[in-house]
XYZ file of C-alpha atoms in Angstrom:
383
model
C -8.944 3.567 50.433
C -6.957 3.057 47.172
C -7.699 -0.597 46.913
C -11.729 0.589 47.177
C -10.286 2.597 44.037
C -9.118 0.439 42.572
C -12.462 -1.875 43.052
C -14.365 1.009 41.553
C -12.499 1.826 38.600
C -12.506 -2.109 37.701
C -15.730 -2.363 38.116
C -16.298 0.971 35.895
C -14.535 -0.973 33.283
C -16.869 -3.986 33.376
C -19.448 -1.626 33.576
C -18.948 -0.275 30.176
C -18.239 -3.237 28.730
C -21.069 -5.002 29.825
C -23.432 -2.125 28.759
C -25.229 -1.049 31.593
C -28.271 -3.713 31.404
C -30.248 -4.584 34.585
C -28.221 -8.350 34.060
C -24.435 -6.738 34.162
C -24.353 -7.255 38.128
C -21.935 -4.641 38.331
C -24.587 -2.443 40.170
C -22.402 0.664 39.641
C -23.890 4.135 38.284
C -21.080 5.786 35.930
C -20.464 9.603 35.847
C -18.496 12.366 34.506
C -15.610 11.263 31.657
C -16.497 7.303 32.276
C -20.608 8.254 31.391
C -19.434 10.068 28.220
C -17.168 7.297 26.880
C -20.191 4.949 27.810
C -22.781 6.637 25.737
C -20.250 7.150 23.044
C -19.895 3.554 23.016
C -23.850 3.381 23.292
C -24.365 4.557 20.387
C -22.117 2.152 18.162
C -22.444 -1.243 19.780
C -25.917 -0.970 21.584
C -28.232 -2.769 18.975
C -31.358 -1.244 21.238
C -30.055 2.160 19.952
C -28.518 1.995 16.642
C -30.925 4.224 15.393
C -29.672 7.182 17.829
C -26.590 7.638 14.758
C -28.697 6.647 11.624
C -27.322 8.779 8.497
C -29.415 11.726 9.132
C -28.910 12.465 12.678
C -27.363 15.758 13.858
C -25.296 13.911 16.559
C -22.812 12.243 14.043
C -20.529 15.074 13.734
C -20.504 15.070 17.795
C -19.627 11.586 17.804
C -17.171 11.510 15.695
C -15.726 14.353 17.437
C -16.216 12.325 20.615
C -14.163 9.460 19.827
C -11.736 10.887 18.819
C -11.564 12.334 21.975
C -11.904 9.322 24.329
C -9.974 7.023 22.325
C -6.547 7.031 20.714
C -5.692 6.596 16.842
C -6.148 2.750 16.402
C -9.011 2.576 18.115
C -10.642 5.653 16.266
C -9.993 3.725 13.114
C -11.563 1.185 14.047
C -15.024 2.460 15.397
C -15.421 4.211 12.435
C -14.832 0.844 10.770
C -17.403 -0.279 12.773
C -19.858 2.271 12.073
C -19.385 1.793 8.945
C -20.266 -1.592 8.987
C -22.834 -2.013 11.579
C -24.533 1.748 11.072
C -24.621 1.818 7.301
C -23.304 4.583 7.888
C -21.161 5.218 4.583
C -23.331 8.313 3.840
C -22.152 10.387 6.259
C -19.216 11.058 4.361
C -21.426 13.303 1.970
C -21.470 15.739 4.972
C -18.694 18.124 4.983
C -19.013 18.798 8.466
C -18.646 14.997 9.051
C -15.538 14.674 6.974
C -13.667 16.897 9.179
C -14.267 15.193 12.103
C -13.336 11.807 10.629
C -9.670 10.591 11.278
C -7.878 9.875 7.950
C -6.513 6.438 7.128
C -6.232 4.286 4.052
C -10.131 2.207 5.084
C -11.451 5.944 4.769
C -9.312 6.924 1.530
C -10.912 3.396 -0.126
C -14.269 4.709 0.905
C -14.047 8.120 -0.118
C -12.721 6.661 -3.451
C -15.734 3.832 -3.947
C -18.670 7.111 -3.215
C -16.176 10.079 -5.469
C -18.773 9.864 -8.036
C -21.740 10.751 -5.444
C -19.754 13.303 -3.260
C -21.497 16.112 -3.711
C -19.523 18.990 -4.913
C -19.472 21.426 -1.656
C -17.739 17.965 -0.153
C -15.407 17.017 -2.746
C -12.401 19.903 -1.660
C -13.006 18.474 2.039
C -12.398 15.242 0.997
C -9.325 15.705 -1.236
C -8.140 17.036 1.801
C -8.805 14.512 3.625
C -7.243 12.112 0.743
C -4.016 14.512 0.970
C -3.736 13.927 4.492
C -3.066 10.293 3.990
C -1.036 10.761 0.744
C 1.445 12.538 2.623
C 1.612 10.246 5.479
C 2.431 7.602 3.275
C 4.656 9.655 1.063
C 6.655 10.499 4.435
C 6.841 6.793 5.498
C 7.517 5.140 1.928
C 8.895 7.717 -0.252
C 12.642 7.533 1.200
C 12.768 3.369 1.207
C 11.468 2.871 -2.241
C 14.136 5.510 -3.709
C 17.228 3.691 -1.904
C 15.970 0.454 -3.140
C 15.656 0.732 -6.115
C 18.074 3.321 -6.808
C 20.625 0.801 -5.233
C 19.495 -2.324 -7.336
C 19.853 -0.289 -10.639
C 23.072 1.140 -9.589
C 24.596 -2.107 -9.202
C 22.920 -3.491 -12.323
C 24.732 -0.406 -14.075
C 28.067 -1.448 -12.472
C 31.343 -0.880 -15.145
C 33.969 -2.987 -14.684
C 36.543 -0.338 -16.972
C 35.665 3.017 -16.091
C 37.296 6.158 -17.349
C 39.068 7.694 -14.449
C 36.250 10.173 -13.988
C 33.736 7.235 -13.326
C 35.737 5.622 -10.904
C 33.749 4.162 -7.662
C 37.311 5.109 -5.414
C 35.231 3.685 -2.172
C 34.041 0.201 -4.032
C 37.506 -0.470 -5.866
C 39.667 -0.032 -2.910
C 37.041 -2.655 -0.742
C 37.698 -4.778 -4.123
C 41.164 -4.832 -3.809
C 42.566 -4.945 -0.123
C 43.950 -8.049 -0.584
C 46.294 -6.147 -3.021
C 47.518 -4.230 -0.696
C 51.699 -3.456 -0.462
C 52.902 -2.911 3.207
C 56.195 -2.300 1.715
C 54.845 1.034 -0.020
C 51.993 1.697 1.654
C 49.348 1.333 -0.992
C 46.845 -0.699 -2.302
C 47.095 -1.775 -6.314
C 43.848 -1.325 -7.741
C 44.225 -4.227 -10.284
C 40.292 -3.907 -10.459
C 38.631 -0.519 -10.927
C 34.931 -0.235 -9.969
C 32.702 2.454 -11.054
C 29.222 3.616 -13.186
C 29.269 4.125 -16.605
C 27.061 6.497 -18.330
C 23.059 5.530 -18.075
C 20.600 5.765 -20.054
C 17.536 7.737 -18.906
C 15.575 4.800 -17.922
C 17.055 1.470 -17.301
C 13.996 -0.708 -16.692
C 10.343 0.232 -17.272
C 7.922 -0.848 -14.466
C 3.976 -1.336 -15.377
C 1.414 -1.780 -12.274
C -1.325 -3.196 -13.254
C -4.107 -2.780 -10.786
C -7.747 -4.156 -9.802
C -10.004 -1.483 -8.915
C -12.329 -3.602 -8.243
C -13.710 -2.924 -4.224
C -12.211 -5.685 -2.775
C -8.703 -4.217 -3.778
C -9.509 -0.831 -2.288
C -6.507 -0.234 0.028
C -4.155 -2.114 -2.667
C -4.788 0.021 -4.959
C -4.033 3.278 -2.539
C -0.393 1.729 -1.719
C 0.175 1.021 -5.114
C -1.253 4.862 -5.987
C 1.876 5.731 -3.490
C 4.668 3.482 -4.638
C 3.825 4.331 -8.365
C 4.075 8.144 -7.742
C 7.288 7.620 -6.095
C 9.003 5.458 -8.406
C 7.445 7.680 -11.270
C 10.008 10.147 -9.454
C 13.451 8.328 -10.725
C 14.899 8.978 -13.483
C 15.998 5.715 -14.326
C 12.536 4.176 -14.165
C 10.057 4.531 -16.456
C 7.275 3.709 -14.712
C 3.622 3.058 -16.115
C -0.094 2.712 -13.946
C -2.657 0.736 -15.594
C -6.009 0.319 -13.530
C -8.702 -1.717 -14.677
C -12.206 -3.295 -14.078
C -13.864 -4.462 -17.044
C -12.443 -1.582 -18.595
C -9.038 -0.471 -18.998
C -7.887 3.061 -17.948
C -3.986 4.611 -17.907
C -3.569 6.981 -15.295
C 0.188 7.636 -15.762
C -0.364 10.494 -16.860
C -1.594 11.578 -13.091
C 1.902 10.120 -11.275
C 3.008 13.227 -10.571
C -0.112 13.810 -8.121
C -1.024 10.803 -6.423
C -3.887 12.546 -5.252
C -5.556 13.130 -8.455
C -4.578 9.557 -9.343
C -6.580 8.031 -6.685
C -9.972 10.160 -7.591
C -9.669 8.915 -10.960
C -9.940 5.259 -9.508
C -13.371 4.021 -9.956
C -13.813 0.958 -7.095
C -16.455 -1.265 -7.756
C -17.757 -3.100 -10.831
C -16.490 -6.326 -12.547
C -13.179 -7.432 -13.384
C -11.539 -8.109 -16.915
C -8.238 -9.013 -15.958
C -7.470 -10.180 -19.854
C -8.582 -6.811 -21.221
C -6.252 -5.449 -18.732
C -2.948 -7.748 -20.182
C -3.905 -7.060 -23.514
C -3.350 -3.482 -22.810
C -0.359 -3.878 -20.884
C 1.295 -5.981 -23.656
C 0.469 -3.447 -26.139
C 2.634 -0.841 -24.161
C 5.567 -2.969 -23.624
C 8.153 -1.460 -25.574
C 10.966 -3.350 -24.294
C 9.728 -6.902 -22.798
C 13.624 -8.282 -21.613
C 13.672 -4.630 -19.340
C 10.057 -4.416 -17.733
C 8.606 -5.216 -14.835
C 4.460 -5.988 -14.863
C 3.069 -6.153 -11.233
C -0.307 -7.350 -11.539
C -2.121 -6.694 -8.549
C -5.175 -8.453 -8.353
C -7.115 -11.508 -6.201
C -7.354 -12.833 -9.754
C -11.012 -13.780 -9.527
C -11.460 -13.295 -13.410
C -15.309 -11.875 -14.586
C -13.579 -11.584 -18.317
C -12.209 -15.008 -20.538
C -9.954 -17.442 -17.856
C -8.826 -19.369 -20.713
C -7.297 -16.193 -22.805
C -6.175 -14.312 -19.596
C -3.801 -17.654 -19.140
C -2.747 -17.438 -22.628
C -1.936 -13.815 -22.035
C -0.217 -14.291 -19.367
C 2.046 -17.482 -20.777
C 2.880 -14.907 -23.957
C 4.241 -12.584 -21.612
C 6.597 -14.496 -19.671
C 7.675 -15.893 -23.058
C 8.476 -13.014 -24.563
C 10.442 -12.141 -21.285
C 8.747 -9.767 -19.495
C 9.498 -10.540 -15.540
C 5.734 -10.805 -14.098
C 4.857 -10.518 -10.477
C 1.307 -11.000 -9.039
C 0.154 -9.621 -6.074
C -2.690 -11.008 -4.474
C -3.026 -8.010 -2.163
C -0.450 -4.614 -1.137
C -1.692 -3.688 2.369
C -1.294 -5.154 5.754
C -4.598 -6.867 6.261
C -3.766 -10.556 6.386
C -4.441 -13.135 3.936
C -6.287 -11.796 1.166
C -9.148 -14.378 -0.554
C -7.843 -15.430 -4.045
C -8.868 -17.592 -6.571
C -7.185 -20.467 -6.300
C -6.970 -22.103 -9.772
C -5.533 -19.331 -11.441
C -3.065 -18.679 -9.142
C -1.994 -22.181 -9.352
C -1.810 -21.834 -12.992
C 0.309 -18.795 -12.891
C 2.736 -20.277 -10.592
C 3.293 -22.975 -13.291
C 4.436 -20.476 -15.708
C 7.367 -19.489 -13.102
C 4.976 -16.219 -11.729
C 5.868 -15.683 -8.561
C 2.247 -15.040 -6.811
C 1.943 -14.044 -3.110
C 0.236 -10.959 -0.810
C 3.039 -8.136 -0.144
C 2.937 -5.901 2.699
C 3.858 -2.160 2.010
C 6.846 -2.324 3.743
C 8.106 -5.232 1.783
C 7.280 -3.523 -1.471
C 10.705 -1.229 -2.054
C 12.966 -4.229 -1.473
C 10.525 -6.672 -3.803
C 11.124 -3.968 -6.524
C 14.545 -3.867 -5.952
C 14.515 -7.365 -6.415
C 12.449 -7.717 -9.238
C 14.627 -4.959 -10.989
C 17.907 -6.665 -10.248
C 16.496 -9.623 -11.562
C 16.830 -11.992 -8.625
C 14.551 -14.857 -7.775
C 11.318 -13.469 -6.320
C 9.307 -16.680 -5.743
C 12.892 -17.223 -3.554
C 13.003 -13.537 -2.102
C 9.538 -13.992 -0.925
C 10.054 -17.076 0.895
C 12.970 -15.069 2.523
C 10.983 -12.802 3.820
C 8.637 -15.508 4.636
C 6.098 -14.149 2.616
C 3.443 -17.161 1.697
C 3.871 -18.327 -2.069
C 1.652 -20.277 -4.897
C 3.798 -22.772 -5.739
């Protein structure tokens, strides 16, 4: 009896993924839970029915609902990936009632964000809830690794070799000077105090630069997260720059990463010259600042004077970083020639994941090799 079971439920499974067409040869009728998931299914993948969840239909809401019943997380994210895709299906998030059905990731934050200017305004407080939702996720995840990374790297950069007694680092001096130690009296002679000195309020200054163009969408989220959070130490000043083939600043909205993101504008061209122009014109101090330029670095603007733009920065010291993409979707597509060109001027240029990001900063603030750090972390490089 419980290997006919078994039979059944496997076929079942072929059953639904097959589709239920005369041709399946599965000959079995489903019912109950299996019959829902099937028509759920149905409705997305069956390309005799795609019309049964076209924008307008009542039964969007219900499916949505309905998927995220039958399936877990992952695969929620991606049907509505799917349906997005396959369905057209990118106005139902101009439904309220849909947007609270829809399970929040950073795909959906990078949609909301491309169709902000069309959400009509009985939507937009559903979907800035719905934005918040991730924000705070990622806050939760990142927040606490980017703060001990860089908070470490600048500590150590601030490291005083002749503190006053009231700066001494008791735990790193007596580590320093073990081999010092007198069995004879018991006691270690600290021939070499460690400790921190006083700091200034900000040590480095950090400037992400990012492409809002919509092939950068969920680069530009992560990057919406790590600048808020580095925005929150003191010893950083830290500066957001997005751009398409205009230039905005949005540091003023660090402290709400929320608000940051609806000012993005995805979509449009891409000026990434206009965008160094600006970002050398805020550089105050070019020996202390870190530029992250986030793009693919397919240029719409002047190639020839983004390269020159990009040469006078490294020459007047600035450390320069490109990322070709911050997310965790693979190799990004790039263009090829300038990032070729970059890497000639000693810019490191490579895709980061997010979880890589606090320890690249770090690095990048400590002033270590990152074209070497990346290859560490076996993160693929322009050379």
């Amino acid at each position: 009896m419980e290997e006919n079971e078994k039979t059944t439920a496997h076929l079942e499974r072929w059953r639904m993924v097959l589709g239920g067409n005369e041709n399946d040869g599965t000959g079995v009728t489903l019912t109950g839970i299996n019959l829902q998931i099937d028509q759920t299914l149905e409705a997305l993948y069956d390309a005799e029915r795609q019309g049964s969840l076209g924008p307008s239909s009542p039964n969007i809401s219900r499916w949505l609902g309905d998927i995220r019943t039958y399936f877990p997380n992952t695969v929620v994210r991606v049907m509505q990936q799917d349906a997005f895709k396959r369905l057209n299906l990118t106005s139902m998030l101009l439904e309220k009632e849909m947007l609270e059905n829809v399970e929040p990731d950073v795909h959906l934050v990078a949609t909301l964000m491309t169709l902000s200017h069309v959400i009509p305004a009985k939507t937009k407080d559903t979907a800035r809830q719905v934005v918040r939702q991730v924000v705070e996720a990622l806050l939760k995840k990142l927040q606490q690794p980017t703060q001990q990374a860089i908070a470490g790297s600048l500590n150590r950069a601030a490291r005083n070799r002749r503190p006053r007694h009231n700066e001494i680092n008791w735990h790193s001096t007596i580590l320093k000077n073990l081999k010092h130690y007198q069995p004879r009296y018991k006691t270690i002679i600290p021939e070499e105090r460690i400790g921190y000195g006083k700091r200034r309020r900000s040590l480095k200054d950090v400037v992400l630069c990012l492409d809002q163009s919509g092939s950068m969408g969920t680069s530009v989220i992560y990057s919406g997260i790590f600048g808020a959070v580095m925005a929150s130490i003191p010893a950083i000043q830290t500066r957001m720059v997005v751009f398409d083939t205009n230039v905005v600043d949005l540091t003023d909205e660090l402290q709400d990463p929320v608000e940051l993101l609806f000012g993005v504008q995805l979509g449009g061209g891409t000026d990434i010259n206009r965008a160094l122009t600006y970002c050398q014109q805020i550089i105050q101090r070019p020996a202390d600042t870190v530029l992250v330029l986030i793009t693919d670095l397919y240029e719409g603007g002047d190639a020839a004077e983004m390269r020159k733009r990009a040469r006078t920065l490294v020459e007047a010291g600035v450390q320069v970083v490109v990322l070709l993409a911050l997310n965790d979707e693979g190799a990004p597509s790039y263009d090829h020639g300038n990032a070729a060109y970059m890497a000639t001027l000693g810019i490191p240029v490579f895709a980061c994941t997010p979880d890589k990001f606090p320890d690249l900063m770090a690095a990048a603030l400590s002033k270590q090799d990152i074209g070497m750090w990346a290859a560490k972390e076996e993160l693929v490089t322009k050379h």
